[in-house]
Tab-separated table of C-alpha atoms and ligand atoms in Angstrom:
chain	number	residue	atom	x	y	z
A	1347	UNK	CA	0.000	0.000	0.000
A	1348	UNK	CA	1.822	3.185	-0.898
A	1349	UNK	CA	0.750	6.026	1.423
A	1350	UNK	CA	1.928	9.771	2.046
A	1351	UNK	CA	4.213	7.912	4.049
A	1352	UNK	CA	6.957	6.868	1.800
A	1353	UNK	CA	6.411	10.671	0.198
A	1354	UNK	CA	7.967	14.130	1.381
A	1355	UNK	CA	6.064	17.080	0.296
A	1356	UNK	CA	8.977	19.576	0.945
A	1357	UNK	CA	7.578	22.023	-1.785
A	1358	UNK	CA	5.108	19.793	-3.439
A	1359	UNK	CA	1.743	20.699	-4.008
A	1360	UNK	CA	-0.781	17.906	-2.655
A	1361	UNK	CA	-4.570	17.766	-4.143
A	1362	UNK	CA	-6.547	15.546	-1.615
A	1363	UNK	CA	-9.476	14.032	-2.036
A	1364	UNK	CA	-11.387	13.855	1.406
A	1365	UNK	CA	-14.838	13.391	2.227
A	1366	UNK	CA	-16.412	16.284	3.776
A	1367	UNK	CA	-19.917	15.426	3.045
A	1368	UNK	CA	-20.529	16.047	6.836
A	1369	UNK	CA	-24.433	16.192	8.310
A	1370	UNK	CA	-25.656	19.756	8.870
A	1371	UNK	CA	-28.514	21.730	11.193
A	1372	UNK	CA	-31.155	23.555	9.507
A	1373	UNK	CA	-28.651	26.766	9.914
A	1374	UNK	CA	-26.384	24.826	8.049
A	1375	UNK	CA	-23.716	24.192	10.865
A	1376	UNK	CA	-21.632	20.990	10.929
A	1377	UNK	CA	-23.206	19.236	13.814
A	1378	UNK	CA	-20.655	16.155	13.431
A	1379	UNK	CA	-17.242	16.952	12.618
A	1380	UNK	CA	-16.021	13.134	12.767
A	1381	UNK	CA	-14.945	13.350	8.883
A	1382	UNK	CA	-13.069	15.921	9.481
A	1383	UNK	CA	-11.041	15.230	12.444
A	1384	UNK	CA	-10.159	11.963	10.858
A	1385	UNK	CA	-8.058	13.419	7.809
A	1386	UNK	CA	-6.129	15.875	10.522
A	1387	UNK	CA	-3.287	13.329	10.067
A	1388	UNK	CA	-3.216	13.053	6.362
A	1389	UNK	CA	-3.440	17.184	5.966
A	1390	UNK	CA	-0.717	17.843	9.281
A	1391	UNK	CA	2.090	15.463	7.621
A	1392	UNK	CA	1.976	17.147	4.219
A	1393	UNK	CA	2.356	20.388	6.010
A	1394	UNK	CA	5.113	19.134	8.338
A	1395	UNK	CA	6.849	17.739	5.551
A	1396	UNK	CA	6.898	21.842	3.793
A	1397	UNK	CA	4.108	20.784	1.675
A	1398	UNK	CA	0.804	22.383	0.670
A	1399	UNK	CA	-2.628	21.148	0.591
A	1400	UNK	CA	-5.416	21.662	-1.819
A	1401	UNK	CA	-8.447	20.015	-0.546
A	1402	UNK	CA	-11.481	19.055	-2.421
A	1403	UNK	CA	-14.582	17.363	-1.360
A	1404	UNK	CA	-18.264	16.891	-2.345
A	1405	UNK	CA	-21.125	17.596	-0.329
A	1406	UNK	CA	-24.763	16.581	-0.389
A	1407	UNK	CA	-26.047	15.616	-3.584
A	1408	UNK	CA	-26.048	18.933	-6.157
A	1409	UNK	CA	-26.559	16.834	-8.862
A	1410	UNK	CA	-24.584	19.474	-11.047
A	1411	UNK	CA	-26.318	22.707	-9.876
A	1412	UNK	CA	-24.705	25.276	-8.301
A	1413	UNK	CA	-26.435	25.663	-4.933
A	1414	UNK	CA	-26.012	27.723	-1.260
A	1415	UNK	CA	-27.244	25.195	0.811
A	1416	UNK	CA	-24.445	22.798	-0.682
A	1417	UNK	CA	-21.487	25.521	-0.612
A	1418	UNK	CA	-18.425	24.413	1.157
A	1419	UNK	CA	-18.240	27.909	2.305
A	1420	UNK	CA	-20.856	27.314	5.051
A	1421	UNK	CA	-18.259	24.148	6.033
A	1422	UNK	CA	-14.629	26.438	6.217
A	1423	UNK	CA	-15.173	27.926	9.925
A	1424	UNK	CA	-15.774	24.100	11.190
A	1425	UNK	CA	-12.594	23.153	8.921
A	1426	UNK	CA	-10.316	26.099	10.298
A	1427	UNK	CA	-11.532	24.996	14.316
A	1428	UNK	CA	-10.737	21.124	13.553
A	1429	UNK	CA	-7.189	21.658	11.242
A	1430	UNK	CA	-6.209	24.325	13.547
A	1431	UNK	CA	-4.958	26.461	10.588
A	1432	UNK	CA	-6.789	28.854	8.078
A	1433	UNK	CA	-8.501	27.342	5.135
A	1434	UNK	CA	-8.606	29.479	2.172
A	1435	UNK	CA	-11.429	28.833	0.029
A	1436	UNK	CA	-11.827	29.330	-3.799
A	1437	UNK	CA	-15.600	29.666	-5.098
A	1438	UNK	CA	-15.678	27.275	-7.709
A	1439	UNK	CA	-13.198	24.030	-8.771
A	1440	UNK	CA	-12.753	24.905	-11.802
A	1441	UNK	CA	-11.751	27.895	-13.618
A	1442	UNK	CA	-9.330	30.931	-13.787
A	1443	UNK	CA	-9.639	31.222	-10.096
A	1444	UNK	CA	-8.900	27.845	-9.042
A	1445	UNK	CA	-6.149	28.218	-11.749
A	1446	UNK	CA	-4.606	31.153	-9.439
A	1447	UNK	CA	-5.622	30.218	-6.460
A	1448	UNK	CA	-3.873	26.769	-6.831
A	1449	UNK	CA	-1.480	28.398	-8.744
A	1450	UNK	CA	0.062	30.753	-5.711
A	1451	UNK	CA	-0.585	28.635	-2.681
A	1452	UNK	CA	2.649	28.147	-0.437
A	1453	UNK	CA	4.079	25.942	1.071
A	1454	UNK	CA	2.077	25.724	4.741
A	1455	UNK	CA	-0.636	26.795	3.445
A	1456	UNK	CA	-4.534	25.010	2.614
A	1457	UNK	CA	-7.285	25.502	0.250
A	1458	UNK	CA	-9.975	24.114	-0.180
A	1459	UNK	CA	-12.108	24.106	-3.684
A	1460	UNK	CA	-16.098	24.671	-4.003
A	1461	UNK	CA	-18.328	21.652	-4.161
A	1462	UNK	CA	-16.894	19.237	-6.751
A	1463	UNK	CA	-20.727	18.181	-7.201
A	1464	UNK	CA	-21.537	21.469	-8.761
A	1465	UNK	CA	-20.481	19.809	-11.912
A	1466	UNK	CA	-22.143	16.864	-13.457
A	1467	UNK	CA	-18.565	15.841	-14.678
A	1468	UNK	CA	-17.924	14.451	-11.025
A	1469	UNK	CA	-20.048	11.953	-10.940
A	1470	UNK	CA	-20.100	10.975	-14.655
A	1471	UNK	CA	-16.526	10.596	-13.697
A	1472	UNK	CA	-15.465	13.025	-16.444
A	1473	UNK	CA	-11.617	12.896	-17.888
A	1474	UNK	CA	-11.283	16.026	-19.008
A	1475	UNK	CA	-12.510	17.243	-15.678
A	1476	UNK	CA	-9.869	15.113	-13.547
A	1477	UNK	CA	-7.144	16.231	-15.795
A	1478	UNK	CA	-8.421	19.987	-15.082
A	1479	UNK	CA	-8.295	18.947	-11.699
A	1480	UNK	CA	-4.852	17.265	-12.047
A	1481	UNK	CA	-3.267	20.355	-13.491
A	1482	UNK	CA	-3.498	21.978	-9.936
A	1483	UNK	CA	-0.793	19.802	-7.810
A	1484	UNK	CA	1.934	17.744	-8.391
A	1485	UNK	CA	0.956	14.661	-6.074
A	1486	UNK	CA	-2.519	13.139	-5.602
A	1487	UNK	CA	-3.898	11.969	-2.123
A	1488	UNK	CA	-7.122	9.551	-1.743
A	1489	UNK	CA	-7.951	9.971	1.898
A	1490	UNK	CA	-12.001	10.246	1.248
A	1491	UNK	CA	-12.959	6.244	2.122
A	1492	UNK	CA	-17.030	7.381	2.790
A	1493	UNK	CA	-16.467	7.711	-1.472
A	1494	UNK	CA	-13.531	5.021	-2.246
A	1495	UNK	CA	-16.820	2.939	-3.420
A	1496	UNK	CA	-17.667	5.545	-6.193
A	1497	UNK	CA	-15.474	5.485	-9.663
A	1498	UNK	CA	-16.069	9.631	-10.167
A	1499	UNK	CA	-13.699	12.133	-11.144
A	1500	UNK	CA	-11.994	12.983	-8.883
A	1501	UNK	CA	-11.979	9.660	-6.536
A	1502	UNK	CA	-10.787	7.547	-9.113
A	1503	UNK	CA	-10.021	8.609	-13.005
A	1504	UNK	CA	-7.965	11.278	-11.633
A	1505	UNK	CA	-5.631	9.117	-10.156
A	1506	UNK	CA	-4.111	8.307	-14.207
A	1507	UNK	CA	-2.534	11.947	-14.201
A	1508	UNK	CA	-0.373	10.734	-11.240
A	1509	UNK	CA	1.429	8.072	-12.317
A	1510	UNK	CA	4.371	8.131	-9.746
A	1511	UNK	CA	3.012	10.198	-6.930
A	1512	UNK	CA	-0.425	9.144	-6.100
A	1513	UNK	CA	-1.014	7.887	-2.714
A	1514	UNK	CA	-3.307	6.771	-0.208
A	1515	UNK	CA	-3.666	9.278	2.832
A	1516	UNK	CA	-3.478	7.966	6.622
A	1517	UNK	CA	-7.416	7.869	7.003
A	1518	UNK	CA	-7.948	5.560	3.899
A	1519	UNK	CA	-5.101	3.505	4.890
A	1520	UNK	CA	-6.250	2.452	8.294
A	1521	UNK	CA	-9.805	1.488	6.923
A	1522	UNK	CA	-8.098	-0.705	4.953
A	1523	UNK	CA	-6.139	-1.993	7.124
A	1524	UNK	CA	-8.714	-2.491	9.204
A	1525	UNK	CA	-10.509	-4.632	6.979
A	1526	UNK	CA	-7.559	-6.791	5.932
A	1527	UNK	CA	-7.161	-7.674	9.501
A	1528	UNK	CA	-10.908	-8.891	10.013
A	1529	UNK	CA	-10.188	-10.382	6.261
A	1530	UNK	CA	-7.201	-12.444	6.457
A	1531	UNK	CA	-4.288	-10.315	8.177
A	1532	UNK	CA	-5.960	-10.053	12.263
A	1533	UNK	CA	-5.069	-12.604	15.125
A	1534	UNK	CA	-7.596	-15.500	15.873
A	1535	UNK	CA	-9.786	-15.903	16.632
A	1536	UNK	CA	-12.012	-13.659	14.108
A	1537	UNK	CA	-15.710	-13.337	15.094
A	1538	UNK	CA	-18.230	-11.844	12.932
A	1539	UNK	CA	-21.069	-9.847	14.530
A	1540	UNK	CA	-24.087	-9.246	12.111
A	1541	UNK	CA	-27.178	-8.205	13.002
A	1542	UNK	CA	-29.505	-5.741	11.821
A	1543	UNK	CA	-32.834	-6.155	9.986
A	1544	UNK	CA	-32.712	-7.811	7.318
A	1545	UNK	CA	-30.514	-11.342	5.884
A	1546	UNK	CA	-30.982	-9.807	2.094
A	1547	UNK	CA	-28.736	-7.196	3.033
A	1548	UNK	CA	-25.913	-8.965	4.472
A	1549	UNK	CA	-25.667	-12.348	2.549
A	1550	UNK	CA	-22.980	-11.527	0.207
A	1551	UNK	CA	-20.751	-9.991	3.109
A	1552	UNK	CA	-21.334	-13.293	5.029
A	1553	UNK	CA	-20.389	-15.554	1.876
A	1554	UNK	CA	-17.400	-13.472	1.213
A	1555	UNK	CA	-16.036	-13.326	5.139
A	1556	UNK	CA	-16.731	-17.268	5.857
A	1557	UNK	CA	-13.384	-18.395	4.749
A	1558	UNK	CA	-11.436	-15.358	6.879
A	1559	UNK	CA	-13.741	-15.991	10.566
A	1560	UNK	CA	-13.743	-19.008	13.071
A	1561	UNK	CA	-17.182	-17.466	14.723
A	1562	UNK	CA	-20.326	-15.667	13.339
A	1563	UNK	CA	-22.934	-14.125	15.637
A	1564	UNK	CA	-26.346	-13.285	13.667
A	1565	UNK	CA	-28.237	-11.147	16.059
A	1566	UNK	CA	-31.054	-8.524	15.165
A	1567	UNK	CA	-34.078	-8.645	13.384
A	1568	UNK	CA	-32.237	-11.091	10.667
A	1569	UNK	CA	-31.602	-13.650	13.635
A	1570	UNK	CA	-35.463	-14.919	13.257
A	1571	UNK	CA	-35.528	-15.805	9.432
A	1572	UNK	CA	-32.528	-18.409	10.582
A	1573	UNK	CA	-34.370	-19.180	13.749
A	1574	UNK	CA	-37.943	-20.183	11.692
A	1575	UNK	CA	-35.589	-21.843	9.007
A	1576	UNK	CA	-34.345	-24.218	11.817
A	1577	UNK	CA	-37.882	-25.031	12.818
A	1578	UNK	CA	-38.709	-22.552	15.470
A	1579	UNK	CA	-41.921	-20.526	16.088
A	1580	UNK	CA	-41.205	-16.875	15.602
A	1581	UNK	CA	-44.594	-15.181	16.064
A	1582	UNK	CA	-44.870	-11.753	14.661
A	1583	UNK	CA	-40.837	-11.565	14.570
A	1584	UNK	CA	-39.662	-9.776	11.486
A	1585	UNK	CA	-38.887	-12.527	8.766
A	1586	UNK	CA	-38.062	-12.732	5.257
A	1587	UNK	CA	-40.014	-15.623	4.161
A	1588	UNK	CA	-37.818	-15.985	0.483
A	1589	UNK	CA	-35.071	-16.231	2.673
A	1590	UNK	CA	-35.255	-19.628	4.642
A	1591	UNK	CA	-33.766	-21.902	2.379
A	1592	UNK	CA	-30.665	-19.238	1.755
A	1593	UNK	CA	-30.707	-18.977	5.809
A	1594	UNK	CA	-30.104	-22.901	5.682
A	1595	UNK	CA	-27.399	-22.807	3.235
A	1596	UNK	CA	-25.724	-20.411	5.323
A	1597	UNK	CA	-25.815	-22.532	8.107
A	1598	UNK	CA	-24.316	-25.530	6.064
A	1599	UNK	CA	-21.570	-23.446	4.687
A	1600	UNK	CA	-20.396	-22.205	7.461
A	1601	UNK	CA	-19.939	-25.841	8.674
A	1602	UNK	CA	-18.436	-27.128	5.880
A	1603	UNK	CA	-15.618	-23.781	6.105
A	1604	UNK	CA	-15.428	-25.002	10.285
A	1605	UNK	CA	-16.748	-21.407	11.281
A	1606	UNK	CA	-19.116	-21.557	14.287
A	1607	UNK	CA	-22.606	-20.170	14.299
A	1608	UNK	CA	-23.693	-18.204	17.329
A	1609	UNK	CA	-27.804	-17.849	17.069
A	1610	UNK	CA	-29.563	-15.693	19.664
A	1611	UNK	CA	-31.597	-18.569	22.054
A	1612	UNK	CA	-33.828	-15.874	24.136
A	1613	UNK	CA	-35.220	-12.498	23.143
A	1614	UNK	CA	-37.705	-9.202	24.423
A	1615	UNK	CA	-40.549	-10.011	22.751
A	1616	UNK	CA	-43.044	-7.226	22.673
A	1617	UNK	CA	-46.608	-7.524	21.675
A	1618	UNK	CA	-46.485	-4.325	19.210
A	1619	UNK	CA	-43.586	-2.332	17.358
A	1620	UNK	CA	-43.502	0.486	20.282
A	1621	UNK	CA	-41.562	1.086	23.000
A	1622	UNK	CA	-44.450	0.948	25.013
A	1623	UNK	CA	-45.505	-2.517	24.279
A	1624	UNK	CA	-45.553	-5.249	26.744
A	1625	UNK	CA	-43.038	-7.054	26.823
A	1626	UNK	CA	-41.328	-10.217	28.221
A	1627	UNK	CA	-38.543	-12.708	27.704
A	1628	UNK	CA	-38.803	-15.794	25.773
A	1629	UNK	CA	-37.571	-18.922	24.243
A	1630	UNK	CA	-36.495	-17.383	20.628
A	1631	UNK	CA	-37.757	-20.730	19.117
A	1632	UNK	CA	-41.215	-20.719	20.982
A	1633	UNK	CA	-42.555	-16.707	20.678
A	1634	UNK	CA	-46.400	-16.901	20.924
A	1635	UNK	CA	-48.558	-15.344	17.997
A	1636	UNK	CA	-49.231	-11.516	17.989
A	1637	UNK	CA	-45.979	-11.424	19.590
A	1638	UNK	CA	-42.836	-10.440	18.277
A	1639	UNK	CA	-38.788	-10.467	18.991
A	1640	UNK	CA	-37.395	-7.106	19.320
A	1641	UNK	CA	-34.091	-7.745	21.539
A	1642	UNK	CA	-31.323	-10.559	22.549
A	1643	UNK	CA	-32.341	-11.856	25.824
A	1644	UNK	CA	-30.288	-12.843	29.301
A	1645	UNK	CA	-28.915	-15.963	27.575
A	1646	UNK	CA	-28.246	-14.727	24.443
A	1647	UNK	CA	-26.239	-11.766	25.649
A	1648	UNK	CA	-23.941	-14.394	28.079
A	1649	UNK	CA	-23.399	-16.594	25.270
A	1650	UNK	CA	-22.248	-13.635	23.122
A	1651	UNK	CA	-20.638	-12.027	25.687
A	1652	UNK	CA	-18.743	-16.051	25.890
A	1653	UNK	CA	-17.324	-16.134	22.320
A	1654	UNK	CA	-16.425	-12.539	22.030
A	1655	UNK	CA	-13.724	-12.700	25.486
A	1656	UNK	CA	-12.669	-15.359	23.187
A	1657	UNK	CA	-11.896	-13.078	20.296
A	1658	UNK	CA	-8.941	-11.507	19.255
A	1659	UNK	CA	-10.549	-9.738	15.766
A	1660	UNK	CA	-13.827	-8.981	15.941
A	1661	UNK	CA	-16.172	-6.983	13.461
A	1662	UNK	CA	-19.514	-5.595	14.077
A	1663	UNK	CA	-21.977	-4.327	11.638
A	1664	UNK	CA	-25.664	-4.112	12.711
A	1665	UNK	CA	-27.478	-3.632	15.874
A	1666	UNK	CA	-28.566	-6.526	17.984
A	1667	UNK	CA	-32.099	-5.284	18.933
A	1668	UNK	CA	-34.118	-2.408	18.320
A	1669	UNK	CA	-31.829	0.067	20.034
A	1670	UNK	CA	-33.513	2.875	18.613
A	1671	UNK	CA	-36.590	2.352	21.606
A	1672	UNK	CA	-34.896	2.497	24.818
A	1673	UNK	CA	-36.977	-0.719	26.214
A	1674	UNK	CA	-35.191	-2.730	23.500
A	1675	UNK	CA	-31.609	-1.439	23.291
A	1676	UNK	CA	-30.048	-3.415	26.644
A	1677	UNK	CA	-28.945	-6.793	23.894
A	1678	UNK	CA	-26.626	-3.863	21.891
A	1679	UNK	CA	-25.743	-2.149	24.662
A	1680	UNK	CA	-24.221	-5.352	26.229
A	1681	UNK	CA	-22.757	-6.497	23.200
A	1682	UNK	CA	-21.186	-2.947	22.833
A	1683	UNK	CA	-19.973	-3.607	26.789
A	1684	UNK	CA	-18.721	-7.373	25.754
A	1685	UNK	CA	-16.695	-5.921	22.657
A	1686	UNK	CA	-15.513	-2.939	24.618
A	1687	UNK	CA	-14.212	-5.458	27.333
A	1688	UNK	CA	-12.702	-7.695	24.755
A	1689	UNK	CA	-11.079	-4.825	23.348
A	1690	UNK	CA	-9.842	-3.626	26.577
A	1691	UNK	CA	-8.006	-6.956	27.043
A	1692	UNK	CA	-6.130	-6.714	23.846
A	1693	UNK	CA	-8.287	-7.815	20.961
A	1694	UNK	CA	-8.778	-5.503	17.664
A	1695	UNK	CA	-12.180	-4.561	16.777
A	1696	UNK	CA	-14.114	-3.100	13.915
A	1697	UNK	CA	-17.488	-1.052	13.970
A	1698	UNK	CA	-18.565	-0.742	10.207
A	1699	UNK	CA	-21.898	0.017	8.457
A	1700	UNK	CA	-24.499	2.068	9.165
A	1701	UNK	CA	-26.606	1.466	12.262
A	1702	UNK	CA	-24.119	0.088	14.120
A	1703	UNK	CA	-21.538	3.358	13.844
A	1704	UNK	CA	-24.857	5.489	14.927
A	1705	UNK	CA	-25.069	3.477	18.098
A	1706	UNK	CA	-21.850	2.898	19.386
A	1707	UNK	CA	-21.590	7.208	19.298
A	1708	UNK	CA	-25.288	7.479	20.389
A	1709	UNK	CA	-23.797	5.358	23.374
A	1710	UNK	CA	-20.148	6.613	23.632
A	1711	UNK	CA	-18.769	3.551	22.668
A	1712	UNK	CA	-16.863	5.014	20.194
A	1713	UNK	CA	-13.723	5.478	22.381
A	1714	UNK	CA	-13.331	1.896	23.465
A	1715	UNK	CA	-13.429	0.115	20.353
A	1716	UNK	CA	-10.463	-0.043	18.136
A	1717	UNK	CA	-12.016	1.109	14.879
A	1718	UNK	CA	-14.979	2.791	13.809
A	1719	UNK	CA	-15.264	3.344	9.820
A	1720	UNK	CA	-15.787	6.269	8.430
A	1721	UNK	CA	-17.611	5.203	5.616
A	1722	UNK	CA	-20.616	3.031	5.108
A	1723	UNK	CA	-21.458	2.207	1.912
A	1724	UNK	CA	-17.284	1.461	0.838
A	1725	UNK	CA	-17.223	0.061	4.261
A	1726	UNK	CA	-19.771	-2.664	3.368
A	1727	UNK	CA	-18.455	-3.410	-0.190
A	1728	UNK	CA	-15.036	-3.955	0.808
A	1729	UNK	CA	-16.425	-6.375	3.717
A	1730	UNK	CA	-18.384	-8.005	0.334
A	1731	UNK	CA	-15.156	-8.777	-1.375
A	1732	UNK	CA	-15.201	-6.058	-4.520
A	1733	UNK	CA	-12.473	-3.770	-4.991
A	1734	UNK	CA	-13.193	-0.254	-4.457
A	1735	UNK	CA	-12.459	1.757	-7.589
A	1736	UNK	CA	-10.713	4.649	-5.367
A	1737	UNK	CA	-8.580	1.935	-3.609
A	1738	UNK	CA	-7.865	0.329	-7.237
A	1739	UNK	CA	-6.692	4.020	-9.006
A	1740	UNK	CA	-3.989	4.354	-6.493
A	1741	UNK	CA	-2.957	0.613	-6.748
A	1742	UNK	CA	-2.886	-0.006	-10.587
B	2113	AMP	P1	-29.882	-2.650	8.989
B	2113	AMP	O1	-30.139	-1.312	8.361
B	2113	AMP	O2	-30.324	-3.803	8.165
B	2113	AMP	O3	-28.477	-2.776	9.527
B	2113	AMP	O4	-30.854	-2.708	10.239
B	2113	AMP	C1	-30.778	-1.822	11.337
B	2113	AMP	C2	-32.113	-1.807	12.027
B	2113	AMP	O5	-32.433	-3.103	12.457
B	2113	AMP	C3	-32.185	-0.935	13.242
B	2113	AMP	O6	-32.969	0.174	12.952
B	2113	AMP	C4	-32.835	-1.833	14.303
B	2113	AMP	O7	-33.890	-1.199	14.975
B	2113	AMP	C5	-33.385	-2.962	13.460
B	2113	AMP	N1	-33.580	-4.190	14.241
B	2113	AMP	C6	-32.698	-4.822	15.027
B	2113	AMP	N2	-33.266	-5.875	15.634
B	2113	AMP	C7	-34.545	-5.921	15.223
B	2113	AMP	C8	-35.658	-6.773	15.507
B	2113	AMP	N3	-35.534	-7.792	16.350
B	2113	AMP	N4	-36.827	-6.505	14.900
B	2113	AMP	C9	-36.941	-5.478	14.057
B	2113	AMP	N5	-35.935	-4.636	13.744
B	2113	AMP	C10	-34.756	-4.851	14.324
């Protein structure tokens, strides 16, 4: 993997790709900053080094229109306060003012370019618009992983123009690295964590991480579709009826590749979808009708809790009960406990995808986990086996 590492910027100009598409209040005000904070490293060594930066980002979805709402402008005070350092901003990515801009920065200095999005040539991942890009710096840095799953301009064709000095920053390299050790390079035991609603969702990612785990815990509203498929009675429980067979050939592949299959064997069920429901605990495999399963129970959370002191990689993707209703969140919020303890004695763990990032920093468990992605979607289709396009242009 060739990162900014084995680079020194003394007097180079660097164009990095980040992902700043951050979430924003009604006012427009970053209200979490996470995306920014986690490229600090990648922008603080190419300044160290007597480098400059050129950032550019996306934001929202423009779809090619000039817009306020999706200016980067409203972003620079939040990107000053995080860096540290002023941010100067040109207006627009392309043209005789980027030209300049670009053109005079100095060493030390950043600048950051307008929404890339404001042209459709982004996403059409446009050539002549990466090379326009590529004119502005001498070295190109990938460090945006929430968009390494995208081929656009300037996450992936651009990365042709730099034949000899394109590299992947310090963020992109630890999700990746991150990955490879849950996928092949991690101590084992490796235990796989899914949960979440539905099996449709996640079967590729199980097929492709069977050969790389010795334990898989299905949790979550996908849990009952396995539990039915093995003959249980799941009430009301959410279920994908298509699904049963697959859930069975799961099962038996998993065998046959010697990785062990942790179902839930209690749960919460709860006579409605509401956190005011009643509710009770139950066998998983005996839930009455007009009743359904909506969180791991007492024995489901020991057994977990079991296999994951016995972990020494562990991924999670996917919440373990409704967590969102505060009557059904105690199954994730031990498992979050269990993998923070594991963690704690020395094991490696990954939080990826969705859901499962929004709860462990809903419930501060973001500091005692080793990992937490940055980036869903790329997250999720690296876990699937593809090759990202934005990890593959700096690789080629
Ligand atoms: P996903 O987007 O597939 O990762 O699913 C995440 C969602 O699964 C969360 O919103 C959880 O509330 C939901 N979920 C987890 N367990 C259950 C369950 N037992 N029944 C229904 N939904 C669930």
């Amino acid at each position: 993997m060739k990162t900014i590492n084995d680079f020194n910027f003394k007097d180079k100009k660097a164009l990095v790709r980040v992902d700043f598409n951050v979430p924003q209040s009604a006012d427009l005000k970053v209200t979490d900053n996470t995306r920014i904070q986690a490229v600090k490293p990648t922008v603080d060594k190419i300044l160290n080094d007597g480098g400059s930066v050129i950032l550019m980002t996306h934001l929202g979805r423009p779809k090619g229109k000039v817009s306020e709402q999706f200016s980067l402008k409203n972003i620079v005070p939040e990107i000053e306060s995080v860096l540290g350092k002023e941010v100067k901003f040109c207006d627009d990515c392309m043209g005789e003012d980027a030209k300049n801009m670009t053109a005079n920065l100095k060493p030390g200095e950043i600048l950051l370019l307008e929404n890339l999005r404001f042209y459709d040539q982004e996403e059409a991942g446009d050539k002549d618009f990466a090379e326009k890009l590529a004119k502005y710096a001498d070295s190109y840095v990938n460090d945006a992983f929430g968009t390494a799953h995208r081929e656009h301009a300037s996450t992936a064709v651009i990365a042709q123009f730099f034949p000899s000095t394109k590299f992947f920053g310090l963020l992109m390299a630890k999700e990746l690295d991150a990955i490879d050790k849950v996928l092949g390079s991690g101590e084992k035991p490796v235990t796989a964590i899914l949960g979440g609603s539905k099996v449709s969702t996640k079967i590729t990612i199980i097929e492709n991480i069977l050969p790389a785990i010795d334990n898989l815990i299905i949790g979550g509203g996908m849990a009952f579709t396995f539990v039915k498929a093995l003959g249980g009675h799941i009430g009301n429980s959410l279920l994908e009826e298509d699904k049963l067979g697959l859930a069975l050939e799961i099962l038996e592949k998993a065998k046959g590749q010697n990785v062990k299959v942790y179902l839930p064997v209690d749960t919460i069920i709860a006579d409605e979808f509401s956190n005011d429901a009643d509710h009770k605990e139950m066998d998983i495999y005996a839930i009455p009708d007009g009743w359904m399963g909506m969180d791991a129970g007492t024995k489901t959370k020991a057994l977990f809790h079991d296999v994951l002191m016995n972990s020494r990689t562990i991924l999670w993707n996917g919440p373990i009960g409704v967590f969102e209703m505060p009557n059904f969140s105690s199954g994730t919020v031990s498992l979050g406990d269990s993998i923070a303890e594991a963690t704690k004695l020395g094991a490696f763990s990954l939080v990826g995808g969705g859901d499962s990032v929004a709860f462990v920093k809903q419930f501060g468990y973001d500091d005692k986990v080793s990992y937490v992605s940055t980036g869903g979607g790329a997250m999720l289709e690296s876990l699937e086996g593809m090759e990202l396009p934005g990890v593959k242009a700096i690789n080629n």
